[in-house]
PDB file of C-alpha atoms and ligand atoms in Angstrom:
ATOM      1  CA  MET A   1     100.064  95.067  88.508  1.00  0.00           C
ATOM      2  CA  LYS A   2      97.718  97.637  90.033  1.00  0.00           C
ATOM      3  CA  ALA A   3      94.311  97.697  91.716  1.00  0.00           C
ATOM      4  CA  LEU A   4      91.806 100.428  92.525  1.00  0.00           C
ATOM      5  CA  ILE A   5      89.590  99.736  95.614  1.00  0.00           C
ATOM      6  CA  THR A   6      86.869 102.002  96.689  1.00  0.00           C
ATOM      7  CA  GLY A   7      85.731 101.815 100.246  1.00  0.00           C
ATOM      8  CA  ALA A   8      88.989 100.188 101.312  1.00  0.00           C
ATOM      9  CA  SER A   9      89.224 101.922 104.828  1.00  0.00           C
ATOM     10  CA  SER A  10      87.232  98.997 106.555  1.00  0.00           C
ATOM     11  CA  GLY A  11      85.451  95.794 106.287  1.00  0.00           C
ATOM     12  CA  ILE A  12      85.430  93.750 102.903  1.00  0.00           C
ATOM     13  CA  GLY A  13      87.421  96.573 101.128  1.00  0.00           C
ATOM     14  CA  LYS A  14      90.194  96.783 103.535  1.00  0.00           C
ATOM     15  CA  GLU A  15      90.352  92.855 103.478  1.00  0.00           C
ATOM     16  CA  MET A  16      90.634  92.878  99.518  1.00  0.00           C
ATOM     17  CA  ALA A  17      93.414  95.431  99.719  1.00  0.00           C
ATOM     18  CA  ILE A  18      95.335  93.259 102.215  1.00  0.00           C
ATOM     19  CA  TYR A  19      95.076  90.332  99.882  1.00  0.00           C
ATOM     20  CA  LEU A  20      95.776  91.886  96.688  1.00  0.00           C
ATOM     21  CA  SER A  21      98.701  93.545  98.274  1.00  0.00           C
ATOM     22  CA  GLU A  22      99.979  90.085  99.403  1.00  0.00           C
ATOM     23  CA  LEU A  23      99.465  88.988  95.827  1.00  0.00           C
ATOM     24  CA  GLY A  24     101.964  91.660  94.617  1.00  0.00           C
ATOM     25  CA  TYR A  25      99.441  94.458  93.642  1.00  0.00           C
ATOM     26  CA  ASP A  26     100.221  98.158  93.818  1.00  0.00           C
ATOM     27  CA  LEU A  27      97.121  99.744  95.055  1.00  0.00           C
ATOM     28  CA  ILE A  28      95.084 102.918  94.916  1.00  0.00           C
ATOM     29  CA  ILE A  29      92.760 102.963  97.941  1.00  0.00           C
ATOM     30  CA  VAL A  30      89.673 105.246  98.534  1.00  0.00           C
ATOM     31  CA  ALA A  31      87.475 106.058 101.334  1.00  0.00           C
ATOM     32  CA  ARG A  32      86.710 109.044 103.519  1.00  0.00           C
ATOM     33  CA  SER A  33      88.818 108.245 106.409  1.00  0.00           C
ATOM     34  CA  LYS A  34      92.388 109.267 105.730  1.00  0.00           C
ATOM     35  CA  ASP A  35      93.623 108.178 109.132  1.00  0.00           C
ATOM     36  CA  LYS A  36      92.267 104.661 108.431  1.00  0.00           C
ATOM     37  CA  LEU A  37      94.003 104.600 104.907  1.00  0.00           C
ATOM     38  CA  LEU A  38      97.367 105.695 106.044  1.00  0.00           C
ATOM     39  CA  GLU A  39      97.202 103.155 109.014  1.00  0.00           C
ATOM     40  CA  LEU A  40      96.482 100.493 106.202  1.00  0.00           C
ATOM     41  CA  LYS A  41      99.226 101.736 104.053  1.00  0.00           C
ATOM     42  CA  LYS A  42     101.627 101.097 107.017  1.00  0.00           C
ATOM     43  CA  GLU A  43     100.531  97.490 106.895  1.00  0.00           C
ATOM     44  CA  LEU A  44     101.148  96.770 103.246  1.00  0.00           C
ATOM     45  CA  LYS A  45     104.363  95.987 101.377  1.00  0.00           C
ATOM     46  CA  THR A  46     103.281  97.224  97.903  1.00  0.00           C
ATOM     47  CA  LYS A  47     103.140 100.658  96.606  1.00  0.00           C
ATOM     48  CA  ILE A  48      99.917 102.334  98.017  1.00  0.00           C
ATOM     49  CA  ASN A  49      98.366 105.638  96.832  1.00  0.00           C
ATOM     50  CA  ILE A  50      95.644 107.108  98.947  1.00  0.00           C
ATOM     51  CA  TYR A  51      92.734 109.295  98.264  1.00  0.00           C
ATOM     52  CA  ASP A  52      90.466 110.512 100.931  1.00  0.00           C
ATOM     53  CA  TYR A  53      87.563 111.360  99.060  1.00  0.00           C
ATOM     54  CA  ASP A  54      83.745 111.399  99.568  1.00  0.00           C
ATOM     55  CA  LEU A  55      82.535 109.380  96.539  1.00  0.00           C
ATOM     56  CA  ALA A  56      78.855 110.328  97.335  1.00  0.00           C
ATOM     57  CA  ASN A  57      79.916 113.515  95.866  1.00  0.00           C
ATOM     58  CA  THR A  58      80.073 113.052  92.269  1.00  0.00           C
ATOM     59  CA  LYS A  59      82.376 115.558  91.346  1.00  0.00           C
ATOM     60  CA  ASN A  60      84.932 113.634  93.571  1.00  0.00           C
ATOM     61  CA  VAL A  61      84.255 110.444  91.532  1.00  0.00           C
ATOM     62  CA  TYR A  62      85.169 112.327  88.183  1.00  0.00           C
ATOM     63  CA  LYS A  63      88.161 113.918  90.093  1.00  0.00           C
ATOM     64  CA  LEU A  64      89.396 110.450  91.228  1.00  0.00           C
ATOM     65  CA  TYR A  65      89.134 109.132  87.649  1.00  0.00           C
ATOM     66  CA  ASP A  66      91.158 112.261  86.364  1.00  0.00           C
ATOM     67  CA  ASP A  67      93.716 111.663  89.185  1.00  0.00           C
ATOM     68  CA  VAL A  68      94.278 107.979  88.243  1.00  0.00           C
ATOM     69  CA  LYS A  69      93.245 107.393  84.755  1.00  0.00           C
ATOM     70  CA  ASN A  70      96.835 107.179  83.569  1.00  0.00           C
ATOM     71  CA  ASP A  71      98.228 104.782  86.339  1.00  0.00           C
ATOM     72  CA  LYS A  72      97.865 101.466  84.261  1.00  0.00           C
ATOM     73  CA  ILE A  73      95.053 100.043  86.468  1.00  0.00           C
ATOM     74  CA  ASP A  74      94.359  96.243  86.084  1.00  0.00           C
ATOM     75  CA  VAL A  75      91.625  95.659  88.602  1.00  0.00           C
ATOM     76  CA  ILE A  76      88.719  97.834  89.613  1.00  0.00           C
ATOM     77  CA  ILE A  77      86.851  97.142  92.664  1.00  0.00           C
ATOM     78  CA  ASN A  78      83.821  99.215  93.276  1.00  0.00           C
ATOM     79  CA  ASN A  79      82.986  98.342  96.842  1.00  0.00           C
ATOM     80  CA  ALA A  80      82.286 101.471  98.667  1.00  0.00           C
ATOM     81  CA  GLY A  81      78.702 101.419  99.847  1.00  0.00           C
ATOM     82  CA  TYR A  82      76.341 101.332 102.803  1.00  0.00           C
ATOM     83  CA  GLY A  83      72.930 100.568 104.193  1.00  0.00           C
ATOM     84  CA  LEU A  84      70.118 102.566 105.416  1.00  0.00           C
ATOM     85  CA  PHE A  85      67.379 101.037 107.769  1.00  0.00           C
ATOM     86  CA  GLY A  86      63.811 102.279 108.487  1.00  0.00           C
ATOM     87  CA  SER A  87      60.481 102.992 106.953  1.00  0.00           C
ATOM     88  CA  TYR A  88      60.491 104.328 103.384  1.00  0.00           C
ATOM     89  CA  LEU A  89      57.597 106.336 104.689  1.00  0.00           C
ATOM     90  CA  THR A  90      59.631 108.276 107.119  1.00  0.00           C
ATOM     91  CA  ASN A  91      63.345 107.929 105.905  1.00  0.00           C
ATOM     92  CA  LYS A  92      64.775 111.171 104.881  1.00  0.00           C
ATOM     93  CA  LEU A  93      64.989 111.703 101.103  1.00  0.00           C
ATOM     94  CA  ASP A  94      68.423 113.324 101.295  1.00  0.00           C
ATOM     95  CA  ASP A  95      69.791 110.302 103.188  1.00  0.00           C
ATOM     96  CA  GLU A  96      68.310 107.998 100.492  1.00  0.00           C
ATOM     97  CA  ILE A  97      69.757 110.138  97.619  1.00  0.00           C
ATOM     98  CA  ASN A  98      73.456 110.367  99.342  1.00  0.00           C
ATOM     99  CA  MET A  99      73.352 106.344  99.334  1.00  0.00           C
ATOM    100  CA  ILE A 100      72.192 106.253  95.765  1.00  0.00           C
ATOM    101  CA  ASP A 101      74.851 108.721  94.885  1.00  0.00           C
ATOM    102  CA  LEU A 102      77.402 106.267  96.503  1.00  0.00           C
ATOM    103  CA  ASN A 103      75.884 102.747  96.032  1.00  0.00           C
ATOM    104  CA  ILE A 104      74.800 103.256  92.364  1.00  0.00           C
ATOM    105  CA  LYS A 105      76.073 106.567  90.777  1.00  0.00           C
ATOM    106  CA  CYS A 106      79.725 106.327  91.794  1.00  0.00           C
ATOM    107  CA  LEU A 107      80.065 102.658  90.897  1.00  0.00           C
ATOM    108  CA  HIS A 108      78.126 103.257  87.439  1.00  0.00           C
ATOM    109  CA  ILE A 109      80.508 106.309  86.681  1.00  0.00           C
ATOM    110  CA  LEU A 110      83.702 104.601  87.515  1.00  0.00           C
ATOM    111  CA  THR A 111      82.670 101.267  85.588  1.00  0.00           C
ATOM    112  CA  LYS A 112      81.506 103.524  82.501  1.00  0.00           C
ATOM    113  CA  LEU A 113      84.873 105.533  82.559  1.00  0.00           C
ATOM    114  CA  PHE A 114      87.083 102.391  82.929  1.00  0.00           C
ATOM    115  CA  ILE A 115      85.386 100.059  80.761  1.00  0.00           C
ATOM    116  CA  ASN A 116      87.264 101.142  77.809  1.00  0.00           C
ATOM    117  CA  ASP A 117      90.643 101.525  79.423  1.00  0.00           C
ATOM    118  CA  LYS A 118      92.986  99.155  77.620  1.00  0.00           C
ATOM    119  CA  ASN A 119      94.940  98.149  80.771  1.00  0.00           C
ATOM    120  CA  VAL A 120      91.582  97.168  82.890  1.00  0.00           C
ATOM    121  CA  LYS A 121      91.216  93.447  82.711  1.00  0.00           C
ATOM    122  CA  TYR A 122      88.872  92.899  86.035  1.00  0.00           C
ATOM    123  CA  ILE A 123      85.994  94.901  87.345  1.00  0.00           C
ATOM    124  CA  LEU A 124      84.430  93.487  90.577  1.00  0.00           C
ATOM    125  CA  ASN A 125      81.279  95.265  91.524  1.00  0.00           C
ATOM    126  CA  VAL A 126      80.264  94.661  95.173  1.00  0.00           C
ATOM    127  CA  ALA A 127      76.463  94.244  95.401  1.00  0.00           C
ATOM    128  CA  SER A 128      74.955  92.098  98.056  1.00  0.00           C
ATOM    129  CA  SER A 129      72.549  88.930  98.318  1.00  0.00           C
ATOM    130  CA  ALA A 130      69.937  91.887  98.758  1.00  0.00           C
ATOM    131  CA  GLY A 131      70.517  92.648  94.963  1.00  0.00           C
ATOM    132  CA  LEU A 132      69.047  89.145  94.043  1.00  0.00           C
ATOM    133  CA  MET A 133      65.868  89.384  96.047  1.00  0.00           C
ATOM    134  CA  LYS A 134      62.626  90.801  94.977  1.00  0.00           C
ATOM    135  CA  GLY A 135      62.674  93.922  97.118  1.00  0.00           C
ATOM    136  CA  GLY A 136      63.716  94.628 100.781  1.00  0.00           C
ATOM    137  CA  PRO A 137      60.885  96.405 102.953  1.00  0.00           C
ATOM    138  CA  LEU A 138      62.548  98.349 105.755  1.00  0.00           C
ATOM    139  CA  MET A 139      65.740  98.657 103.701  1.00  0.00           C
ATOM    140  CA  SER A 140      63.820  99.469 100.467  1.00  0.00           C
ATOM    141  CA  THR A 141      66.381 101.973  98.917  1.00  0.00           C
ATOM    142  CA  TYR A 142      69.472  99.795  99.801  1.00  0.00           C
ATOM    143  CA  TYR A 143      68.083  96.549  98.168  1.00  0.00           C
ATOM    144  CA  ALA A 144      67.091  98.671  95.299  1.00  0.00           C
ATOM    145  CA  THR A 145      70.621 100.063  94.847  1.00  0.00           C
ATOM    146  CA  LYS A 146      72.032  96.566  95.066  1.00  0.00           C
ATOM    147  CA  SER A 147      69.465  95.286  92.516  1.00  0.00           C
ATOM    148  CA  TYR A 148      70.732  98.016  90.153  1.00  0.00           C
ATOM    149  CA  VAL A 149      74.384  96.853  90.598  1.00  0.00           C
ATOM    150  CA  CYS A 150      73.495  93.169  89.805  1.00  0.00           C
ATOM    151  CA  SER A 151      71.304  93.957  86.866  1.00  0.00           C
ATOM    152  CA  TYR A 152      73.703  96.599  85.376  1.00  0.00           C
ATOM    153  CA  SER A 153      76.616  94.229  85.685  1.00  0.00           C
ATOM    154  CA  PHE A 154      75.066  91.135  84.506  1.00  0.00           C
ATOM    155  CA  ALA A 155      73.857  93.077  81.181  1.00  0.00           C
ATOM    156  CA  LEU A 156      77.413  94.436  80.762  1.00  0.00           C
ATOM    157  CA  TYR A 157      78.744  90.981  81.098  1.00  0.00           C
ATOM    158  CA  GLU A 158      76.792  89.733  78.058  1.00  0.00           C
ATOM    159  CA  GLU A 159      77.646  92.849  75.942  1.00  0.00           C
ATOM    160  CA  LEU A 160      81.243  92.106  76.892  1.00  0.00           C
ATOM    161  CA  ARG A 161      80.960  88.432  75.939  1.00  0.00           C
ATOM    162  CA  ARG A 162      79.381  89.146  72.639  1.00  0.00           C
ATOM    163  CA  ASN A 163      82.311  91.638  71.854  1.00  0.00           C
ATOM    164  CA  ASN A 164      84.781  89.162  72.588  1.00  0.00           C
ATOM    165  CA  SER A 165      86.259  91.419  75.143  1.00  0.00           C
ATOM    166  CA  ASP A 166      88.961  90.423  77.235  1.00  0.00           C
ATOM    167  CA  LYS A 167      87.534  92.207  80.185  1.00  0.00           C
ATOM    168  CA  VAL A 168      85.946  90.413  82.952  1.00  0.00           C
ATOM    169  CA  ILE A 169      83.062  91.644  85.115  1.00  0.00           C
ATOM    170  CA  SER A 170      82.005  90.163  88.478  1.00  0.00           C
ATOM    171  CA  VAL A 171      79.234  90.749  91.006  1.00  0.00           C
ATOM    172  CA  LEU A 172      79.975  89.964  94.683  1.00  0.00           C
ATOM    173  CA  CYS A 173      76.683  89.220  96.475  1.00  0.00           C
ATOM    174  CA  PRO A 174      77.418  88.284  99.948  1.00  0.00           C
ATOM    175  CA  GLY A 175      74.837  87.839 102.941  1.00  0.00           C
ATOM    176  CA  PRO A 176      75.606  89.381 106.358  1.00  0.00           C
ATOM    177  CA  VAL A 177      79.300  90.033 106.844  1.00  0.00           C
ATOM    178  CA  ASP A 178      80.987  91.170 110.146  1.00  0.00           C
ATOM    179  CA  THR A 179      81.945  94.674 109.153  1.00  0.00           C
ATOM    180  CA  ASN A 180      81.203  98.376 110.123  1.00  0.00           C
ATOM    181  CA  PHE A 181      78.099  97.917 107.809  1.00  0.00           C
ATOM    182  CA  ASN A 182      75.625  97.535 110.735  1.00  0.00           C
ATOM    183  CA  ASN A 183      76.667 100.285 112.745  1.00  0.00           C
ATOM    184  CA  ARG A 184      76.425 102.691 109.905  1.00  0.00           C
ATOM    185  CA  ALA A 185      73.016 101.112 108.755  1.00  0.00           C
ATOM    186  CA  ASN A 186      71.983 101.091 112.549  1.00  0.00           C
ATOM    187  CA  VAL A 187      70.972  97.379 112.454  1.00  0.00           C
ATOM    188  CA  LYS A 188      71.764  94.171 114.279  1.00  0.00           C
ATOM    189  CA  PHE A 189      71.934  91.025 111.982  1.00  0.00           C
ATOM    190  CA  ASN A 190      69.932  88.259 113.141  1.00  0.00           C
ATOM    191  CA  LEU A 191      71.943  85.766 111.159  1.00  0.00           C
ATOM    192  CA  LYS A 192      75.457  84.493 111.526  1.00  0.00           C
ATOM    193  CA  GLU A 193      77.745  86.986 110.076  1.00  0.00           C
ATOM    194  CA  MET A 194      80.656  85.699 107.699  1.00  0.00           C
ATOM    195  CA  ASP A 195      84.274  86.773 108.305  1.00  0.00           C
ATOM    196  CA  ALA A 196      85.166  89.764 106.080  1.00  0.00           C
ATOM    197  CA  ARG A 197      88.680  88.233 105.383  1.00  0.00           C
ATOM    198  CA  TYR A 198      87.155  85.253 104.135  1.00  0.00           C
ATOM    199  CA  VAL A 199      84.673  86.834 101.862  1.00  0.00           C
ATOM    200  CA  ALA A 200      87.165  89.237 100.500  1.00  0.00           C
ATOM    201  CA  ARG A 201      89.591  86.553  99.514  1.00  0.00           C
ATOM    202  CA  TYR A 202      86.957  84.080  98.157  1.00  0.00           C
ATOM    203  CA  ALA A 203      85.600  87.190  96.005  1.00  0.00           C
ATOM    204  CA  ILE A 204      88.956  87.850  94.670  1.00  0.00           C
ATOM    205  CA  ASP A 205      89.821  84.259  93.935  1.00  0.00           C
ATOM    206  CA  LYS A 206      86.497  84.010  92.055  1.00  0.00           C
ATOM    207  CA  MET A 207      87.150  87.316  90.205  1.00  0.00           C
ATOM    208  CA  PHE A 208      90.364  85.987  88.965  1.00  0.00           C
ATOM    209  CA  LYS A 209      88.454  82.744  87.830  1.00  0.00           C
ATOM    210  CA  LYS A 210      86.114  84.903  85.897  1.00  0.00           C
ATOM    211  CA  LYS A 211      83.121  84.206  87.680  1.00  0.00           C
ATOM    212  CA  LEU A 212      80.173  86.349  87.094  1.00  0.00           C
ATOM    213  CA  ILE A 213      78.036  86.022  90.330  1.00  0.00           C
ATOM    214  CA  ILE A 214      80.128  85.404  93.541  1.00  0.00           C
ATOM    215  CA  ILE A 215      78.045  84.235  96.416  1.00  0.00           C
ATOM    216  CA  PRO A 216      80.199  83.304  99.568  1.00  0.00           C
ATOM    217  CA  GLY A 217      78.723  80.754 101.680  1.00  0.00           C
ATOM    218  CA  PHE A 218      76.632  77.505 101.158  1.00  0.00           C
ATOM    219  CA  SER A 219      73.472  78.764 103.250  1.00  0.00           C
ATOM    220  CA  VAL A 220      73.457  82.024 101.583  1.00  0.00           C
ATOM    221  CA  LYS A 221      73.521  80.364  98.111  1.00  0.00           C
ATOM    222  CA  MET A 222      70.641  77.893  99.229  1.00  0.00           C
ATOM    223  CA  GLY A 223      68.670  80.522 100.577  1.00  0.00           C
ATOM    224  CA  LEU A 224      68.657  82.836  97.601  1.00  0.00           C
ATOM    225  CA  PHE A 225      67.981  79.441  95.469  1.00  0.00           C
ATOM    226  CA  PHE A 226      64.843  78.626  97.373  1.00  0.00           C
ATOM    227  CA  THR A 227      63.551  82.358  97.299  1.00  0.00           C
ATOM    228  CA  ARG A 228      63.269  82.034  93.545  1.00  0.00           C
ATOM    229  CA  PHE A 229      60.260  79.744  93.972  1.00  0.00           C
ATOM    230  CA  LEU A 230      58.279  81.910  96.356  1.00  0.00           C
ATOM    231  CA  PRO A 231      55.513  84.037  95.154  1.00  0.00           C
ATOM    232  CA  THR A 232      56.600  87.750  95.268  1.00  0.00           C
ATOM    233  CA  LYS A 233      53.974  89.069  97.916  1.00  0.00           C
ATOM    234  CA  LEU A 234      54.861  86.028 100.273  1.00  0.00           C
ATOM    235  CA  LEU A 235      58.559  86.751  99.911  1.00  0.00           C
ATOM    236  CA  LEU A 236      58.154  90.394 100.775  1.00  0.00           C
ATOM    237  CA  LYS A 237      56.122  89.428 103.876  1.00  0.00           C
ATOM    238  CA  ILE A 238      58.794  87.114 104.840  1.00  0.00           C
ATOM    239  CA  THR A 239      61.695  89.667 104.131  1.00  0.00           C
ATOM    240  CA  TYR A 240      59.885  92.427 106.076  1.00  0.00           C
ATOM    241  CA  LYS A 241      59.875  90.007 109.116  1.00  0.00           C
ATOM    242  CA  PHE A 242      63.357  89.380 108.814  1.00  0.00           C
ATOM    243  CA  GLN A 243      64.410  92.913 108.355  1.00  0.00           C
ATOM    244  CA  GLU A 244      62.043  94.134 111.588  1.00  0.00           C
ATOM    245  CA  ARG A 245      64.068  91.735 113.640  1.00  0.00           C
ATOM    246  CA  LYS A 246      67.371  93.753 112.835  1.00  0.00           C
ATOM    247  CA  LYS A 247      66.020  96.845 114.401  1.00  0.00           C
ATOM    248  CA  THR A 248      68.297  98.018 117.249  1.00  0.00           C
ATOM    249  CA  PRO A 249      66.531  98.676 120.496  1.00  0.00           C
TER     250      PRO A 249
HETATM  251  N1  NAP B   1      78.597  93.979 105.562  1.00  0.00           N
HETATM  252  C1  NAP B   1      77.500  93.362 105.145  1.00  0.00           C
HETATM  253  O1  NAP B   1      76.790  92.451 105.661  1.00  0.00           O
HETATM  254  C2  NAP B   1      77.453  93.380 103.707  1.00  0.00           C
HETATM  255  C3  NAP B   1      76.742  92.441 102.967  1.00  0.00           C
HETATM  256  C4  NAP B   1      76.310  92.683 101.465  1.00  0.00           C
HETATM  257  C5  NAP B   1      77.154  93.526 100.927  1.00  0.00           C
HETATM  258  N2  NAP B   1      77.704  94.430 101.611  1.00  0.00           N
HETATM  259  C6  NAP B   1      78.384  95.653 100.822  1.00  0.00           C
HETATM  260  O2  NAP B   1      79.887  95.560 100.834  1.00  0.00           O
HETATM  261  C7  NAP B   1      80.368  96.866 100.659  1.00  0.00           C
HETATM  262  C8  NAP B   1      81.365  97.003 101.601  1.00  0.00           C
HETATM  263  O3  NAP B   1      80.715  97.249 102.735  1.00  0.00           O
HETATM  264  P1  NAP B   1      81.384  96.632 104.326  1.00  0.00           P
HETATM  265  O4  NAP B   1      80.259  95.715 104.879  1.00  0.00           O
HETATM  266  O5  NAP B   1      82.772  96.298 104.304  1.00  0.00           O
HETATM  267  O6  NAP B   1      81.006  97.711 105.379  1.00  0.00           O
HETATM  268  P2  NAP B   1      82.050  99.044 105.928  1.00  0.00           P
HETATM  269  O7  NAP B   1      83.221  98.080 106.982  1.00  0.00           O
HETATM  270  O8  NAP B   1      81.253 100.021 106.519  1.00  0.00           O
HETATM  271  O9  NAP B   1      82.937  99.611 104.825  1.00  0.00           O
HETATM  272  C9  NAP B   1      82.344 100.527 103.818  1.00  0.00           C
HETATM  273  C10 NAP B   1      83.607 101.071 103.140  1.00  0.00           C
HETATM  274  O10 NAP B   1      83.117 102.279 102.442  1.00  0.00           O
HETATM  275  C11 NAP B   1      83.467 103.297 102.637  1.00  0.00           C
HETATM  276  N3  NAP B   1      82.696 104.506 102.418  1.00  0.00           N
HETATM  277  C12 NAP B   1      81.441 104.716 102.812  1.00  0.00           C
HETATM  278  N4  NAP B   1      80.900 105.957 102.578  1.00  0.00           N
HETATM  279  C13 NAP B   1      81.809 106.325 101.702  1.00  0.00           C
HETATM  280  C14 NAP B   1      81.804 107.526 101.013  1.00  0.00           C
HETATM  281  N5  NAP B   1      80.742 108.377 100.974  1.00  0.00           N
HETATM  282  N6  NAP B   1      82.985 107.818 100.244  1.00  0.00           N
HETATM  283  C15 NAP B   1      83.778 106.941  99.852  1.00  0.00           C
HETATM  284  N7  NAP B   1      84.057 105.825 100.889  1.00  0.00           N
HETATM  285  C16 NAP B   1      82.936 105.422 101.480  1.00  0.00           C
HETATM  286  C17 NAP B   1      84.016 103.380 104.018  1.00  0.00           C
HETATM  287  O11 NAP B   1      84.994 104.082 104.278  1.00  0.00           O
HETATM  288  P3  NAP B   1      84.906 105.504 105.158  1.00  0.00           P
HETATM  289  O12 NAP B   1      83.792 105.595 106.037  1.00  0.00           O
HETATM  290  O13 NAP B   1      86.312 106.085 105.682  1.00  0.00           O
HETATM  291  O14 NAP B   1      84.400 106.511 103.859  1.00  0.00           O
HETATM  292  C18 NAP B   1      84.477 101.945 104.124  1.00  0.00           C
HETATM  293  O15 NAP B   1      85.838 101.890 103.696  1.00  0.00           O
HETATM  294  C19 NAP B   1      79.207  97.792 100.718  1.00  0.00           C
HETATM  295  O16 NAP B   1      79.046  98.192  99.301  1.00  0.00           O
HETATM  296  C20 NAP B   1      78.263  96.965 101.033  1.00  0.00           C
HETATM  297  O17 NAP B   1      76.837  97.451 100.703  1.00  0.00           O
HETATM  298  C21 NAP B   1      78.167  94.205 102.950  1.00  0.00           C
END
């Protein structure tokens, strides 16, 4: 049994790696920080292969696929991603494109290249509760990347189902989780954050149960449910206020 996890050097991806290794999976773990991946490898008891690739560089995504395509991988977890806070009017285009390259392009390419691999049974795409909203002012591009992940994965689910495929696609949509995400996005969450270990284990368990949309936490589920009934303009006003309070001084 083997799993590929992108963004496994910290946060949710690292906790997924620990859990899958406990379940007996050999792992291919990918992130930029080689030192952190090596530390993680030391902790784990199954066979671990490390790739310290910057996956925002599309060439590296194809290189990763070429490196591992014959490894008989059962589980693909597209987790690497980050958020960018700030006004769309002043944020730098290059920063947004880099995030799109990682959050969307890398995930899309790996899903596409592995979807017809006969060994791959499960694909878990890490989106966010942001991906189920109607837009996120002050984190506009991040929310849009996660909407892409949701929309793309949901459509793929239906195509697989109609083809009687034995492949399982799941989308993880967590609310705030206590990871390095805030530091990189330069925000401070104003809601209670969930524990990364809990979120990772919950997500993997639900993935093995073939759940399509995985939302850890009752309050996040309820919050998302009620947003469905709000008019778009009102919801955008509320989301703006909510995001504004995340600003770090
Ligand atoms: N934390 C939250 O509140 C939250 C909520 C909803 C969804 N999510 C999603 O959960 C996923 C994991 O994030 P996290 O919260 O666990 O944050 P995290 O602790 O910052 O982990 C992000 C992981 O992605 C890797 N990564 C970042 N840029 C990369 C790049 N260019 N190439 C390769 N790997 C890269 C990081 O490793 P290196 O820095 O070593 O490259 C790290 O392993 C993301 O997709 C995020 O959008 C997070």
